[in-house]
Amino acid sequence: MRKEICAVFIFLAGWAVLVPFAGGQASPRARDLGVPFDGVTGPLNAITDVKGVEVGHTTLISGDGALKVGTGPVRTGVTAVFPRGKESSDSVFAGWFTLNGNGEMTGTTWVEESGFLEGPVMITNTHSVGTVRDSVIAWRLKHGGPDKEGYSWSFPNSAPSAGLPSAPELSR
């Protein structure tokens, strides 16, 4: 169980480091570069090889031409990582760190104070972090009930990815 939790957070840390270098070509994997890891990879060599972890994502691409605020074109997306699966309300042990001081991840105060992650980790573009956080709260209220004391609350973790390929579009 502890290895599963560590695997989730190793993935997220690796994601934060590698996303800026993602592009059209496949980059070498850490094992290919000689970085030693204990154990062997799962059949897919993916975070979803960890029992119970579910990952969902969507990419929105709409429109062409010059950027017109409020109209488009749109180039965005979101990834959801559920450490215990979408149907589970069980928390997992958690911790966090900031890699370079850029970006704002919501819900980190609760992780720091409690040591727990309650719900999914959401990864999106910088300008959608708040919208994604609000959407997770709405989703959790719709799909889950109150806690043992009768309260409905949520401190979702929503974090920006690098989003470098679309950054020039923001300056138009």
CSV table of C-alpha atoms in Angstrom, one decimal:
chain,number,residue,atom,x,y,z
A,1,MET,CA,0.0,0.0,0.0
A,2,ARG,CA,2.8,2.4,0.9
A,3,LYS,CA,4.5,1.7,-2.4
A,4,GLU,CA,1.3,2.5,-4.2
A,5,ILE,CA,1.1,5.9,-2.5
A,6,CYS,CA,4.7,6.6,-3.2
A,7,ALA,CA,4.3,5.7,-6.8
A,8,VAL,CA,1.4,8.2,-7.2
A,9,PHE,CA,3.5,11.0,-5.8
A,10,ILE,CA,6.7,10.0,-7.7
A,11,PHE,CA,4.6,10.1,-10.9
A,12,LEU,CA,3.3,13.6,-10.1
A,13,ALA,CA,6.8,14.9,-9.3
A,14,GLY,CA,8.1,13.4,-12.5
A,15,TRP,CA,5.2,14.9,-14.4
A,16,ALA,CA,6.1,18.4,-13.1
A,17,VAL,CA,9.7,17.9,-14.2
A,18,LEU,CA,9.1,16.4,-17.6
A,19,VAL,CA,6.0,18.2,-18.9
A,20,PRO,CA,8.0,21.3,-20.0
A,21,PHE,CA,10.0,19.0,-22.3
A,22,ALA,CA,7.0,17.2,-23.8
A,23,GLY,CA,6.6,17.6,-27.5
A,24,GLY,CA,5.9,15.7,-30.7
A,25,GLN,CA,8.8,13.3,-30.2
A,26,ALA,CA,9.1,10.7,-27.5
A,27,SER,CA,11.6,11.7,-24.8
A,28,PRO,CA,13.8,9.0,-23.2
A,29,ARG,CA,12.4,7.6,-20.0
A,30,ALA,CA,14.3,7.8,-16.8
A,31,ARG,CA,15.2,4.1,-16.8
A,32,ASP,CA,16.5,4.5,-20.4
A,33,LEU,CA,18.9,7.2,-19.1
A,34,GLY,CA,20.2,4.9,-16.4
A,35,VAL,CA,18.2,6.3,-13.4
A,36,PRO,CA,17.9,3.3,-11.0
A,37,PHE,CA,14.5,2.4,-9.6
A,38,ASP,CA,13.6,-0.5,-7.4
A,39,GLY,CA,11.4,-3.1,-8.9
A,40,VAL,CA,10.1,-3.6,-12.4
A,41,THR,CA,7.6,-1.7,-14.4
A,42,GLY,CA,4.0,-2.8,-14.8
A,43,PRO,CA,2.6,-4.1,-18.1
A,44,LEU,CA,1.9,-0.6,-19.4
A,45,ASN,CA,4.7,1.2,-17.6
A,46,ALA,CA,2.1,3.7,-16.5
A,47,ILE,CA,0.6,5.1,-13.3
A,48,THR,CA,-2.5,3.1,-14.0
A,49,ASP,CA,-0.4,-0.1,-13.4
A,50,VAL,CA,-0.8,0.8,-9.7
A,51,LYS,CA,-3.8,-1.1,-8.3
A,52,GLY,CA,-6.7,1.1,-7.7
A,53,VAL,CA,-5.3,4.2,-9.4
A,54,GLU,CA,-7.6,5.7,-12.1
A,55,VAL,CA,-6.7,8.5,-14.5
A,56,GLY,CA,-9.1,10.5,-16.7
A,57,HIS,CA,-8.3,13.2,-19.2
A,58,THR,CA,-9.9,15.4,-21.8
A,59,THR,CA,-8.4,17.7,-24.4
A,60,LEU,CA,-10.4,20.5,-25.9
A,61,ILE,CA,-9.4,21.9,-29.3
A,62,SER,CA,-11.8,24.2,-31.0
A,63,GLY,CA,-11.6,26.9,-33.6
A,64,ASP,CA,-8.8,28.4,-35.7
A,65,GLY,CA,-7.3,31.8,-36.4
A,66,ALA,CA,-6.4,34.7,-34.2
A,67,LEU,CA,-7.3,34.5,-30.5
A,68,LYS,CA,-10.5,36.4,-29.7
A,69,VAL,CA,-11.1,36.5,-25.9
A,70,GLY,CA,-14.3,34.7,-25.0
A,71,THR,CA,-14.6,33.1,-28.4
A,72,GLY,CA,-11.5,31.1,-29.2
A,73,PRO,CA,-9.7,29.3,-30.6
A,74,VAL,CA,-9.5,27.0,-27.6
A,75,ARG,CA,-6.6,24.8,-26.7
A,76,THR,CA,-6.9,23.3,-23.2
A,77,GLY,CA,-7.4,20.2,-21.2
A,78,VAL,CA,-7.5,18.6,-17.8
A,79,THR,CA,-6.2,15.4,-16.3
A,80,ALA,CA,-7.6,13.8,-13.1
A,81,VAL,CA,-5.6,11.3,-11.0
A,82,PHE,CA,-7.7,9.4,-8.5
A,83,PRO,CA,-5.2,7.6,-6.2
A,84,ARG,CA,-7.9,5.1,-4.9
A,85,GLY,CA,-10.2,5.2,-7.9
A,86,LYS,CA,-13.2,7.4,-8.8
A,87,GLU,CA,-15.7,5.6,-6.6
A,88,SER,CA,-13.6,5.7,-3.4
A,89,SER,CA,-13.9,8.4,-0.8
A,90,ASP,CA,-10.9,7.1,1.2
A,91,SER,CA,-8.0,9.6,1.7
A,92,VAL,CA,-4.4,8.8,1.0
A,93,PHE,CA,-1.3,10.0,2.8
A,94,ALA,CA,0.2,12.9,1.0
A,95,GLY,CA,2.8,15.6,0.9
A,96,TRP,CA,3.8,18.3,-1.5
A,97,PHE,CA,6.6,20.6,-2.5
A,98,THR,CA,7.1,23.4,-5.0
A,99,LEU,CA,9.6,22.7,-7.7
A,100,ASN,CA,10.4,26.2,-8.9
A,101,GLY,CA,7.9,28.6,-7.3
A,102,ASN,CA,5.9,29.0,-10.5
A,103,GLY,CA,2.2,28.1,-10.6
A,104,GLU,CA,-0.3,27.7,-7.8
A,105,MET,CA,-1.7,24.4,-6.6
A,106,THR,CA,-4.9,24.6,-4.7
A,107,GLY,CA,-5.6,22.5,-1.6
A,108,THR,CA,-1.9,22.4,-0.4
A,109,THR,CA,-2.6,23.9,3.0
A,110,TRP,CA,-4.9,21.0,3.8
A,111,VAL,CA,-2.3,18.5,2.6
A,112,GLU,CA,0.3,20.2,4.7
A,113,GLU,CA,-1.8,20.4,7.9
A,114,SER,CA,-3.4,17.0,7.7
A,115,GLY,CA,-1.0,14.9,5.7
A,116,PHE,CA,-3.9,13.6,3.6
A,117,LEU,CA,-5.1,13.9,0.1
A,118,GLU,CA,-8.9,14.0,-0.2
A,119,GLY,CA,-10.0,13.3,-3.7
A,120,PRO,CA,-8.3,13.5,-7.1
A,121,VAL,CA,-5.3,15.5,-8.1
A,122,MET,CA,-6.3,17.7,-11.1
A,123,ILE,CA,-3.8,19.0,-13.7
A,124,THR,CA,-4.7,21.7,-16.1
A,125,ASN,CA,-3.5,24.9,-17.7
A,126,THR,CA,-2.6,27.9,-15.5
A,127,HIS,CA,-5.7,29.9,-16.3
A,128,SER,CA,-8.1,27.1,-15.5
A,129,VAL,CA,-6.8,26.0,-12.1
A,130,GLY,CA,-9.6,27.9,-10.3
A,131,THR,CA,-12.3,26.7,-12.7
A,132,VAL,CA,-11.1,23.1,-12.3
A,133,ARG,CA,-11.1,23.4,-8.5
A,134,ASP,CA,-14.7,24.7,-8.5
A,135,SER,CA,-15.7,21.9,-10.8
A,136,VAL,CA,-14.2,19.3,-8.5
A,137,ILE,CA,-16.2,20.7,-5.6
A,138,ALA,CA,-19.4,20.6,-7.6
A,139,TRP,CA,-18.7,17.0,-8.7
A,140,ARG,CA,-17.9,15.9,-5.2
A,141,LEU,CA,-21.1,17.4,-3.8
A,142,LYS,CA,-23.1,15.7,-6.5
A,143,HIS,CA,-21.4,12.3,-6.2
A,144,GLY,CA,-20.6,12.1,-2.5
A,145,GLY,CA,-22.3,12.7,0.7
A,146,PRO,CA,-21.4,14.5,3.9
A,147,ASP,CA,-18.6,13.3,6.1
A,148,LYS,CA,-19.1,11.3,9.4
A,149,GLU,CA,-20.0,14.6,11.2
A,150,GLY,CA,-22.5,15.6,8.6
A,151,TYR,CA,-20.5,18.2,6.8
A,152,SER,CA,-19.9,18.5,3.1
A,153,TRP,CA,-16.5,20.0,2.4
A,154,SER,CA,-13.7,19.8,-0.1
A,155,PHE,CA,-10.2,21.2,-0.6
A,156,PRO,CA,-9.4,19.9,-4.1
A,157,ASN,CA,-5.9,19.8,-5.5
A,158,SER,CA,-5.8,21.6,-8.8
A,159,ALA,CA,-2.4,22.3,-10.3
A,160,PRO,CA,-1.1,24.0,-13.5
A,161,SER,CA,1.0,22.1,-16.0
A,162,ALA,CA,3.6,23.9,-18.1
A,163,GLY,CA,1.4,24.5,-21.1
A,164,LEU,CA,4.4,25.9,-23.0
A,165,PRO,CA,3.2,25.2,-26.5
A,166,SER,CA,0.2,27.4,-26.1
A,167,ALA,CA,1.8,30.2,-24.2
A,168,PRO,CA,2.4,32.4,-27.3
A,169,GLU,CA,-1.4,32.3,-27.9
A,170,LEU,CA,-2.0,34.1,-24.6
A,171,SER,CA,0.0,37.1,-25.6
A,172,ARG,CA,-2.1,37.9,-28.7
